[in-house]
Structure formats: C-alpha cells, structure tokens
CSV table of C-alpha atoms in Angstrom, one decimal:
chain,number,residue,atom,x,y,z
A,1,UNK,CA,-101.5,26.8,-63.5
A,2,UNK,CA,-98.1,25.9,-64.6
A,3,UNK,CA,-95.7,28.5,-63.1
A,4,UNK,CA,-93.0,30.0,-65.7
A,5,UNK,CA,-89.6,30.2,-64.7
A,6,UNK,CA,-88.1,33.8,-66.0
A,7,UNK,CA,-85.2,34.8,-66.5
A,8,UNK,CA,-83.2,37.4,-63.7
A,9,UNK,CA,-81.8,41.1,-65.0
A,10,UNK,CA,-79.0,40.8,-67.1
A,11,UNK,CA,-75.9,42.1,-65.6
A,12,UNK,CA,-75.5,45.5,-65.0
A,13,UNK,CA,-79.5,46.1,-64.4
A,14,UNK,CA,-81.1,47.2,-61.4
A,15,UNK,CA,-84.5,48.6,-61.3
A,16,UNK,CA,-87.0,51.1,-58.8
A,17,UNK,CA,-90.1,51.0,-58.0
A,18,UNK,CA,-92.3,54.1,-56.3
A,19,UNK,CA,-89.3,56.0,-55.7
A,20,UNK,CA,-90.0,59.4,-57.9
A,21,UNK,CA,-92.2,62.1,-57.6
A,22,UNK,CA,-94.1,64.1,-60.3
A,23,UNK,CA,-92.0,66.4,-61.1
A,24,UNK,CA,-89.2,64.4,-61.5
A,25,UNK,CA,-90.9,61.6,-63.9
A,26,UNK,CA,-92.2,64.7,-66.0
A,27,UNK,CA,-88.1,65.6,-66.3
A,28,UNK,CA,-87.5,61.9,-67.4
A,29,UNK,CA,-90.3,62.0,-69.9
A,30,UNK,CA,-88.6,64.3,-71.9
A,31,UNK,CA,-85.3,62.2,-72.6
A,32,UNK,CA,-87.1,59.6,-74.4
A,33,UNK,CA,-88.5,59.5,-78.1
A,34,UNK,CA,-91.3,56.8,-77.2
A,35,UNK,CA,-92.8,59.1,-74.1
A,36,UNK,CA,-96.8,60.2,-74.5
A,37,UNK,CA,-99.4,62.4,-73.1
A,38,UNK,CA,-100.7,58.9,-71.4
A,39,UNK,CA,-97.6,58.5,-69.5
A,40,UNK,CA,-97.3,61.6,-67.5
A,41,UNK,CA,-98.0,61.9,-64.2
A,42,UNK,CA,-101.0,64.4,-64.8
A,43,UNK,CA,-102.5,61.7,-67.1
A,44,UNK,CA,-102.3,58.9,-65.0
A,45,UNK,CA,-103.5,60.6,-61.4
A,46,UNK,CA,-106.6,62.2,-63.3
A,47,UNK,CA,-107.8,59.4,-64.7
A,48,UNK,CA,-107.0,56.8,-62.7
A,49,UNK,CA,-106.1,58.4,-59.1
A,50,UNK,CA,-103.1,59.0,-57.9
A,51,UNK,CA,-102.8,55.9,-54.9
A,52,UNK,CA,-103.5,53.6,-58.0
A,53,UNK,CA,-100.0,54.8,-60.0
A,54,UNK,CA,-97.0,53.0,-59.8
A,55,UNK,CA,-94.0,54.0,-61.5
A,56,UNK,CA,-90.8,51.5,-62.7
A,57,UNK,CA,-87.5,52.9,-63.2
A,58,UNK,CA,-84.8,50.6,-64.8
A,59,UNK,CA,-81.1,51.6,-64.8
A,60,UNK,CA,-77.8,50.2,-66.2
A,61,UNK,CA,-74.8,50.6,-64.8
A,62,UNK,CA,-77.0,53.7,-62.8
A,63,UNK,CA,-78.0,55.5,-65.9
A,64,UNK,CA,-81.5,55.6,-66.1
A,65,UNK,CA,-82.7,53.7,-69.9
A,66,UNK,CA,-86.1,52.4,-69.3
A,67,UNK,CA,-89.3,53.8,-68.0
A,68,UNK,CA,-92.8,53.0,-66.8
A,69,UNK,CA,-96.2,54.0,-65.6
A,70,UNK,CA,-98.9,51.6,-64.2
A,71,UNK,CA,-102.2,51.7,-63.4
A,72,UNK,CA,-102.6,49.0,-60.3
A,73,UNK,CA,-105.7,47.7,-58.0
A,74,UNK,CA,-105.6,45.1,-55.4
A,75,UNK,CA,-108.5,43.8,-53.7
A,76,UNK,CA,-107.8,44.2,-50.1
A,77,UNK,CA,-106.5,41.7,-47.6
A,78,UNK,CA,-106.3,39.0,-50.5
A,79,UNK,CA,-103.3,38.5,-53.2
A,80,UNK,CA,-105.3,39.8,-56.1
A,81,UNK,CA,-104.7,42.3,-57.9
A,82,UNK,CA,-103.6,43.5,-61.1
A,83,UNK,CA,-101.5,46.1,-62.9
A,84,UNK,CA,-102.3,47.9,-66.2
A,85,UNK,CA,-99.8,49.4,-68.7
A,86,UNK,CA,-100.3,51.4,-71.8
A,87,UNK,CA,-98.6,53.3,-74.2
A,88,UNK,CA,-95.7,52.0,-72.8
A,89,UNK,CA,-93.2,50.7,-71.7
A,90,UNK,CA,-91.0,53.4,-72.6
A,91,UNK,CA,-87.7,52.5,-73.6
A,92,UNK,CA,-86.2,54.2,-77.0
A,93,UNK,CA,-84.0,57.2,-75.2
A,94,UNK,CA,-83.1,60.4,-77.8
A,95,UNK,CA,-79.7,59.6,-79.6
A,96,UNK,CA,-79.6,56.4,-79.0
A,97,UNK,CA,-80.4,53.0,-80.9
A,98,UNK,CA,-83.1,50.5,-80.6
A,99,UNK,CA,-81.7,47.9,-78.4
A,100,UNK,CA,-84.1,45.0,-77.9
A,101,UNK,CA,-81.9,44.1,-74.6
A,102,UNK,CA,-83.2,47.5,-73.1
A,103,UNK,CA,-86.6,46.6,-73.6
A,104,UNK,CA,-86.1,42.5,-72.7
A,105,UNK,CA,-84.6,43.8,-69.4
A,106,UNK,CA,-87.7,45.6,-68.5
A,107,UNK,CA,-90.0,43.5,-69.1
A,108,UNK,CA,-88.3,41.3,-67.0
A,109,UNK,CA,-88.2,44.2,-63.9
A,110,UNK,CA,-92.0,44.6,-64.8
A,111,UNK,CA,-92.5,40.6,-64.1
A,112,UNK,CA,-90.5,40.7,-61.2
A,113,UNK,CA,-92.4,43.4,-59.4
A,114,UNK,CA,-95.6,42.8,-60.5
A,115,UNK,CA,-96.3,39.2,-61.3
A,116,UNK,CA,-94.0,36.9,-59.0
A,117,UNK,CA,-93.7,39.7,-55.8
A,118,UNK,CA,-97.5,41.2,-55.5
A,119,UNK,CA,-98.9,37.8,-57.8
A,120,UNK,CA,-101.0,40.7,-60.1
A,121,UNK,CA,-102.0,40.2,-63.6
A,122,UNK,CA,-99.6,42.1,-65.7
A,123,UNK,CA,-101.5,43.6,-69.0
A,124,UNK,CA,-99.2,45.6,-71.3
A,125,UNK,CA,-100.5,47.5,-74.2
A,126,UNK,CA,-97.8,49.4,-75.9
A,127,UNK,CA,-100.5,51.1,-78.2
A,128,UNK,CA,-97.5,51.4,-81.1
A,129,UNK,CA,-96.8,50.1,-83.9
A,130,UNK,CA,-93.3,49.3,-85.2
A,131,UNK,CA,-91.5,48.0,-89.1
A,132,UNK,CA,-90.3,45.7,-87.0
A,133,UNK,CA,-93.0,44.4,-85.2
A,134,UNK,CA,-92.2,40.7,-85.5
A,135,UNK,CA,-89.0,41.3,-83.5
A,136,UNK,CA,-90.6,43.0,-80.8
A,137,UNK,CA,-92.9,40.7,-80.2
A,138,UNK,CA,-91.0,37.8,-80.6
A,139,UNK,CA,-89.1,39.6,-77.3
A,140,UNK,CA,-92.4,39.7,-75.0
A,141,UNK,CA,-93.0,36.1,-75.9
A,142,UNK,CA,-89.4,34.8,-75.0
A,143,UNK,CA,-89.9,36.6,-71.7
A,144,UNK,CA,-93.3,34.2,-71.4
A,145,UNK,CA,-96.0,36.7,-72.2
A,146,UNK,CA,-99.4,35.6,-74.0
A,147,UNK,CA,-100.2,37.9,-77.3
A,148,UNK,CA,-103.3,39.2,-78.6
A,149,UNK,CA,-103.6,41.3,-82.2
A,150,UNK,CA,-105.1,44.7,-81.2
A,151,UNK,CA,-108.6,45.0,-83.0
A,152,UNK,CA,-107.7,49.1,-83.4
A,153,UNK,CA,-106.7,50.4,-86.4
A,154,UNK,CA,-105.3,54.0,-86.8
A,155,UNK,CA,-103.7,55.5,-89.4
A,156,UNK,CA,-100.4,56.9,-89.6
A,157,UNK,CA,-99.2,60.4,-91.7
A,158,UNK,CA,-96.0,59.9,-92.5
A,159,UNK,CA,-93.7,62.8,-91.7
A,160,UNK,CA,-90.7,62.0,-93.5
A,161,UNK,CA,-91.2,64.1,-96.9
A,162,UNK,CA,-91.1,67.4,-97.1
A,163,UNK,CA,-94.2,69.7,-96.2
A,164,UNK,CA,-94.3,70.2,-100.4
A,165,UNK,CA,-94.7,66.6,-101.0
A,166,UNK,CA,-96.8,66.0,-97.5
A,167,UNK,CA,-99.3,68.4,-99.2
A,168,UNK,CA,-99.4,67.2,-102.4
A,169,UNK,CA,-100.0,63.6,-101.4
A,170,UNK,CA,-103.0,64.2,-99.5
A,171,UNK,CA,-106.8,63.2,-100.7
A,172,UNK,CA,-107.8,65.5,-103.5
A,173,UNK,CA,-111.2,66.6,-102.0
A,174,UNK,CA,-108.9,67.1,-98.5
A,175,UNK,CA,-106.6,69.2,-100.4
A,176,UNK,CA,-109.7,71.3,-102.3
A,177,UNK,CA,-111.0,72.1,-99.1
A,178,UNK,CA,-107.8,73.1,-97.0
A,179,UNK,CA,-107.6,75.7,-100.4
A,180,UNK,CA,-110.9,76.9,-99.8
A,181,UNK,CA,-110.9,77.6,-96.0
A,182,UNK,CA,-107.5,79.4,-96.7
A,183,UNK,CA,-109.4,81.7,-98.2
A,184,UNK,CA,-111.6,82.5,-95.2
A,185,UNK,CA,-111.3,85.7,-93.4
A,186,UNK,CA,-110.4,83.8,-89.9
A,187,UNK,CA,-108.0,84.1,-87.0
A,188,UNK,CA,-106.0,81.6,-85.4
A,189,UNK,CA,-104.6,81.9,-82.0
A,190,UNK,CA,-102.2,80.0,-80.0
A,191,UNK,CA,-102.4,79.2,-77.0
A,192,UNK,CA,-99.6,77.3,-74.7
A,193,UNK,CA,-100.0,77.8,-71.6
A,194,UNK,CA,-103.5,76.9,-71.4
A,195,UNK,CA,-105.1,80.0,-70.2
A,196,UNK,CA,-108.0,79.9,-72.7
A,197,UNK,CA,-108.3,76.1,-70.9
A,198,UNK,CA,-112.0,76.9,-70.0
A,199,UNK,CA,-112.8,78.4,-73.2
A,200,UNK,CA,-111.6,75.0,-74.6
A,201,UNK,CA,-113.9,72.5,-72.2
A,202,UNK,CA,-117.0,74.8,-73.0
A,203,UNK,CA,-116.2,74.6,-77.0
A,204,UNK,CA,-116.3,70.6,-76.1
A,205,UNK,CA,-119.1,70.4,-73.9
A,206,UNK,CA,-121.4,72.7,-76.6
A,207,UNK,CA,-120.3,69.9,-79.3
A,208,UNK,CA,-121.5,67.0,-77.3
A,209,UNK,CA,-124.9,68.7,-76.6
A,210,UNK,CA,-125.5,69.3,-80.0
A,211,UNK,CA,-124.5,66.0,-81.5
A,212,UNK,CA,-126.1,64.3,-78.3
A,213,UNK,CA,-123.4,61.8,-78.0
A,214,UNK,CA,-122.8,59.8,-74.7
A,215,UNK,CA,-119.1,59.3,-74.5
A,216,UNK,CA,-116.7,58.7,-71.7
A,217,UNK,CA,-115.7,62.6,-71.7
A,218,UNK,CA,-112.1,61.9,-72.6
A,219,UNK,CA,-111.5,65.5,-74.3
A,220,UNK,CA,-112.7,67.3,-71.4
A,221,UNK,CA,-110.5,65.2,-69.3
A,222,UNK,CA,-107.3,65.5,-71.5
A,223,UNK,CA,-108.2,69.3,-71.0
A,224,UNK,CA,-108.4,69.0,-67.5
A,225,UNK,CA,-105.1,66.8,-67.3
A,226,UNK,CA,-103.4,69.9,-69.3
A,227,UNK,CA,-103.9,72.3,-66.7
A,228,UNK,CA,-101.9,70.3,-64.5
A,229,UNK,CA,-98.5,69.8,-66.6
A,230,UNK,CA,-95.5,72.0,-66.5
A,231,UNK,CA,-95.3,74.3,-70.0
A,232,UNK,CA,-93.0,71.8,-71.4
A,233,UNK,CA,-95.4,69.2,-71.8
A,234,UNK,CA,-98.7,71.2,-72.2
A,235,UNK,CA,-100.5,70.1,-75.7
A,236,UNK,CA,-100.1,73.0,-78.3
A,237,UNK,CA,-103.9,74.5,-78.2
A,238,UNK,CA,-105.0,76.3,-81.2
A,239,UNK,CA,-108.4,78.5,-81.3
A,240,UNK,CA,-110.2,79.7,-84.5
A,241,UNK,CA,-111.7,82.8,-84.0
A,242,UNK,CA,-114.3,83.2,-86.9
A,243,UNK,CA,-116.8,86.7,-87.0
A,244,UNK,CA,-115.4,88.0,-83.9
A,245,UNK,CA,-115.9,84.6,-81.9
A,246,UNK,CA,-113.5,81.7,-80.8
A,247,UNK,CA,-115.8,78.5,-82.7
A,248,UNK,CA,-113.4,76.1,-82.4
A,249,UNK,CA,-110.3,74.8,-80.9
A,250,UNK,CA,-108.0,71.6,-81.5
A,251,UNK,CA,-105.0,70.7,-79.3
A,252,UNK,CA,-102.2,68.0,-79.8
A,253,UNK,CA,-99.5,66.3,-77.9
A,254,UNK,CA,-95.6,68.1,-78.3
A,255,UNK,CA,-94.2,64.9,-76.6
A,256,UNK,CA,-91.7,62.1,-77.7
A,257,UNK,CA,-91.3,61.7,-81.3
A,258,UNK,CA,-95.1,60.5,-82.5
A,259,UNK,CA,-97.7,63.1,-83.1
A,260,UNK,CA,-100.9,62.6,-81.3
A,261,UNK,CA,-104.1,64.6,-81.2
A,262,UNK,CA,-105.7,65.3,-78.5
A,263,UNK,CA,-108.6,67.4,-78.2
A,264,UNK,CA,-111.1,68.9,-81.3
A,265,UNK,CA,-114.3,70.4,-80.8
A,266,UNK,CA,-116.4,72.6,-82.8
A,267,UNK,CA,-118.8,75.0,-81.5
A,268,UNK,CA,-122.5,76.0,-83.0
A,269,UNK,CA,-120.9,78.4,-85.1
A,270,UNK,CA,-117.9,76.7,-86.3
A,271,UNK,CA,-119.6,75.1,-89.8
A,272,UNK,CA,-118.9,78.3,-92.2
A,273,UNK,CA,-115.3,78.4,-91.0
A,274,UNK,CA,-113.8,75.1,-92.2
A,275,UNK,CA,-111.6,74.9,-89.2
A,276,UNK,CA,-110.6,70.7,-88.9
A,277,UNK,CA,-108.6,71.5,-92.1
A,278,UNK,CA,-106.8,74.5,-91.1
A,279,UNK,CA,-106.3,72.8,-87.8
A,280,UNK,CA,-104.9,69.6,-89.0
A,281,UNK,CA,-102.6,71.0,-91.6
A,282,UNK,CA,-100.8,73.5,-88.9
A,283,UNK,CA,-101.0,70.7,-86.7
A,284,UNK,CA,-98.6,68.7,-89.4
A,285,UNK,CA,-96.5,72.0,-89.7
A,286,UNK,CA,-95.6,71.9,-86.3
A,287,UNK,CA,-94.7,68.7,-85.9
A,288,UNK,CA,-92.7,68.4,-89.5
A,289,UNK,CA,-91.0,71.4,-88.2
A,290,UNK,CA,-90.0,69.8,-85.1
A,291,UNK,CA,-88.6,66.7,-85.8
A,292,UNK,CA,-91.6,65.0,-85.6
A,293,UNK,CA,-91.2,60.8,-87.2
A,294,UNK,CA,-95.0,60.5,-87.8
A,295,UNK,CA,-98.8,61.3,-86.7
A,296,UNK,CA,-101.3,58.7,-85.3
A,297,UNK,CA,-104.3,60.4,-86.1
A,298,UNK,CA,-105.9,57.9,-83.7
A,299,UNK,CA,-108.3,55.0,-84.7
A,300,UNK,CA,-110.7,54.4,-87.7
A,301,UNK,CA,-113.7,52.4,-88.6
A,302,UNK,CA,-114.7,52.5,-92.2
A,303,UNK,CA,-117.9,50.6,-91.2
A,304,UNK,CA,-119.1,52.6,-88.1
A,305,UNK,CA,-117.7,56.1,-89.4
A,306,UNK,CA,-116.9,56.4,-92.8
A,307,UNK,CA,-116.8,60.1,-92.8
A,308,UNK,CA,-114.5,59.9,-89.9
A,309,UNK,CA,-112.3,57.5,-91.6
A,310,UNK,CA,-112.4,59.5,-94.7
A,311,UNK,CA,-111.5,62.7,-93.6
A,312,UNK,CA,-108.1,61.0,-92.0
A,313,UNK,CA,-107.3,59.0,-94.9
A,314,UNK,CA,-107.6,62.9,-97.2
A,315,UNK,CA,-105.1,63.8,-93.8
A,316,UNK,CA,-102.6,61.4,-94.1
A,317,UNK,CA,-103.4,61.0,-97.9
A,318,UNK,CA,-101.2,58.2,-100.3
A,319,UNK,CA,-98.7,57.9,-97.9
A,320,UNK,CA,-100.7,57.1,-95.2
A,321,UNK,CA,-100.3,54.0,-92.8
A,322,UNK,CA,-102.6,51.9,-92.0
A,323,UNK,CA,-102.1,49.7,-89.4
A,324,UNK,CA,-103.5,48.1,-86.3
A,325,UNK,CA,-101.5,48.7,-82.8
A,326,UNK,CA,-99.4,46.4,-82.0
A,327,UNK,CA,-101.3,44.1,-79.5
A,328,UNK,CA,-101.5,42.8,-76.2
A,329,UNK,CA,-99.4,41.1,-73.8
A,330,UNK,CA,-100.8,39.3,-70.5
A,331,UNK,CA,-98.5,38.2,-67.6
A,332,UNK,CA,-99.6,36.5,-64.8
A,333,UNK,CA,-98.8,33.3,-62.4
A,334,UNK,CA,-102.0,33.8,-60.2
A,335,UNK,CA,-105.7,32.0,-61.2
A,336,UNK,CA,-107.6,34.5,-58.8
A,337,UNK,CA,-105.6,37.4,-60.5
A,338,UNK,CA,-105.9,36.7,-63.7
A,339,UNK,CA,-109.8,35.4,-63.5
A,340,UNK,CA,-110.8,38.6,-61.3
A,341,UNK,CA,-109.4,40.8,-63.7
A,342,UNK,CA,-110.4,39.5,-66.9
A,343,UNK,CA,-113.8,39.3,-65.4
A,344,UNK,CA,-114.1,42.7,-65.0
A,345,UNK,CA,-112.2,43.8,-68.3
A,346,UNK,CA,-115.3,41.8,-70.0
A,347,UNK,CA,-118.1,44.0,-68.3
A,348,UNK,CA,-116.8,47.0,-69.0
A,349,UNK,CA,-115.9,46.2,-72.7
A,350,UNK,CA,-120.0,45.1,-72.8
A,351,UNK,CA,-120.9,48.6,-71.1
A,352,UNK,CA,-118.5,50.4,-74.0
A,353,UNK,CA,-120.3,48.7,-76.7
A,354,UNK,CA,-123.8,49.5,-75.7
A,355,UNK,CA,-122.6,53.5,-75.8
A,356,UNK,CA,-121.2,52.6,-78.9
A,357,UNK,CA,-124.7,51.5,-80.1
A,358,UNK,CA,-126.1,54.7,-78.2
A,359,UNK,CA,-124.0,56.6,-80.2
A,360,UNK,CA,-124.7,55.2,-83.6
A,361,UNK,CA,-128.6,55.1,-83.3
A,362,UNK,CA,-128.8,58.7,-82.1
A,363,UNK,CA,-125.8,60.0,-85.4
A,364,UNK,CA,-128.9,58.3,-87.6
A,365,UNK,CA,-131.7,60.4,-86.3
C-alpha cells in the first residue's frame, strides 16, 4: 500500500491526546454547537467501555477549538488496531464561524495520532449533514481520506419559522390528530433529573415484549447512560400520565444546537392517549424556544416502515429535510489494520440485517 504523505498542524496548532477526565470533557461539551448525546463521556464508557475511549483535544494558540471522542481496539502484542469516530469530530464552537481550517487541522491531529503513530484504521462518521456539504468533504479528501455516501436517511424539521408557521406546515392528518389528543383529559410530567429513570426502562422493556422485537436495546441503554450525566446534559424526559397511570414516556437530547430524540416507549395502556403527538410537538416547543437550528428525527425507510416514515414526514411536515448523513471517511496506512477491521465491520453488519429480517417477519404476524 502506497503510504500518503500529510500534511503537519498549521502554525499555531498543538493537539492532546488522553489528557482529560469526565468531568471536564462534559464542561467542554457545552461550548460547542456541534456537541451530542454520543459524544459524552457517559455515552462512550457505557457502550463501548471506558479503557476503549480515547479523547483528542486540539488547541490554537492554547485556546481549546476542536474536540473528539473515539472508540479504539487493538489486538494485543501486534500493530493492529483501529479507532472509530462518530458524530463527530466536533469543531463549530458557540459565537463563532465555520472555519474549514479548524476542522482541516483536526483531522490532521486525528491522522497523526491514530493512523501514522499507533498504524490504526481511522473511520470517521460525522453522522451530519451540512448546505455545504460539498466543501466539507472536499476538506477530508484533501487531507487523503476515502469517502463513502451514507445509505441512512433521516429527516430534518426545520426550526427556523415560528412555532405558528412550524404548526401549520405539518401533515394534515399529523396536525388532526395532535388536535384531537389535545383534547384528552391527560397529564404530562417533566422530569430532569432522571428520578422516574426506572419508570422509564420498564415503560421500554413492556413495549418490546409486546411488539416482540429483537433489537440491540439502545433506549434502555441511552436510559442507563442518562443516569450517569451531570443535570446539564441529562435528556429532557417527559411522562404521560393517562387514567391515573404513567403509559408513556419520550426523552430527547438538550445538547449542541441539533435536536435529537432519544428514547419513546409506550406502555400497554398508552393506545387511548395519543401521546407520540403530544410528545413530539412539546418536544419541538422546547427546542424552538431554546435556540434550537433544527431536529433529526433520526432515520427513515419508506420501504421497511412506512408508518414510521409517515408519521415523521406529518412531524417535520412541508418543510421537512430529507437527506442522507453525510458519509464516511476511512484513514489508514496499515494492510493488517485496515483488512482486520473491515472484516469484522462486515460480520456484524450481516448479524444486523438478519434482526432486521427478525424484526420485519414477526411486525407481519
């Protein structure tokens, strides 16, 4: 393999690597507008373990402008290994512009540390989308990174208008039946500081039994991860209580400047209540009313779940954005790296679309 020659830190750049502890990345996560639920701390040591986080700080002239979080694995005693970043890197800091040179600088730290000092596969997956996407990209690929379209598609509600005018561009049916459920005699209660947290994971646990899906348990885990952040950066839960019993609950991400749901469950007795349309459109209030750009209402298949993909597009209504992420950029100067890795990326994508097939055969029963 043909080894690319990159580029070195423009002046003034320095970067750190595994030199931060939690609390202090959770402090940093707040000064940027790009910064996610999947790049704290919590999110990373749950899900991954912490021993396999690895955290890059990049500085200019010592102020702090750049961020990441990394899932690595090496296999041991051999130079192999790789290092996994998504939803990131994070580099758009509050009241301050865009600046491609920001972002071309760290990925040039990230191939430093990564790919020519521990000779890992670098896979970056900003999971993103941009107006200027061309531009962006066009930066990964100067900086000698391989690029991939994303197959997801999500859809996007754009937060920009008015609540008036967010309302009265939504689907017609969506909008008939957030009227009706208004109407409902039902309660709902905030919580967030997570100390209905257990109430929560059994709300999701009783929905997966009674749809009998097989899934990979993420809402239980983003519950889980929950407990463990500061109040700051806890996801704003909200319970509907419905004939004197909490039936449903749906929780969403209060950080950086993207709305991202999180967690929605229904219990047995949730069905009278109408409570996804009540939760969505306070959902939207909260993030309109605080400064909220837009909502990724997360990804859609019109094939494999048309009512899943028509109840978002009555969300996000004529507005909405449709888009796939942004894609997918590979690194990496080392054949036994890069062949390990992929390798294994394969398998597991196989073992996630046999569930997927689980899943659909047992919805048609």
């Amino acid at each position: 393999m043909e080894l690319m020659v990159m580029r070195q830190l423009d002046e003034g750049y320095t970067y750190q690597v595994d030199n931060i502890d939690k609390n202090a990345w959770h402090n940093l996560l707040g000064k940027f507008n790009d910064s996610s639920f999947y790049q704290t701390w919590s999110y990373g040591a749950i899900s991954w373990e912490k021993e396999s986080l690895s955290h890059l700080i990049l500085r200019k002239n010592d102020e702090i402008i750049s961020i990441a979080q990394l899932r690595t694995a090496k296999l041991p005693l051999m130079p192999i290994g790789f290092a996994y970043l998504s939803w990131g890197p994070i580099w758009r800091k509050k009241g301050g512009k865009n600046d491609y040179e920001i972002l071309r600088n760290m990925l040039r730290a990230l191939y430093s540390e990564y790919v020519k000092k521990r000779l890992y596969l670098l896979r970056i997956i900003p999971k993103q989308i941009h107006d200027n996407e061309d531009a962006i990209i066009g930066v990964y690929k100067d900086e000698g990174f391989s690029w991939l379209p994303d197959p997801q598609k999500t859809i996007y509600v754009d937060l920009t208008p008015s609540l008036d005018e967010i309302r009265k561009n939504m689907g017609s049916g969506w909008k008939k039946t957030l009227r009706r459920s208004m109407n409902i005699d039902m309660d709902l209660i905030e919580d967030d500081e997570a100390s209905l947290n257990d109430t929560a994971i059994s709300l999701v646990r009783e929905m997966k039994k009674r749809k009998g899906f097989a899934d990979f348990g993420s809402m239980e885990n983003n519950l889980i991860i929950n407990n463990d952040l500061p109040n700051e950066l806890k996801m704003k839960l909200v319970f509907c209580k419905f004939e004197n019993e909490l039936v449903a609950v749906f929780g969403w991400s209060k950080i950086g400047e993207t709305g991202i749901p999180l967690v929605s469950a229904t219990g047995n007795n949730a069905s009278k209540s109408l409570a996804p349309h009540r939760f969505y459109w306070k959902m939207i209030e909260y993030y309109k009313n605080n400064g909220f750009r837009k909502c990724d209402l997360g990804g859609i298949n019109k094939k494999n779940n048309p009512g899943g993909y028509q109840f978002k597009a009555g969300v996000a209504g004529a507005t909405r954005i449709e888009k796939n992420y942004i894609g997918q950029f590979d690194l990496c100067e080392n054949y036994f790296s890069s062949f390990c890795f992929k390798t294994g990326m394969s398998f597991r994508q196989h073992c996630r679309s046999l569930l997927a097939k689980v899943n659909r055969m047992k919805s048609y029963r």
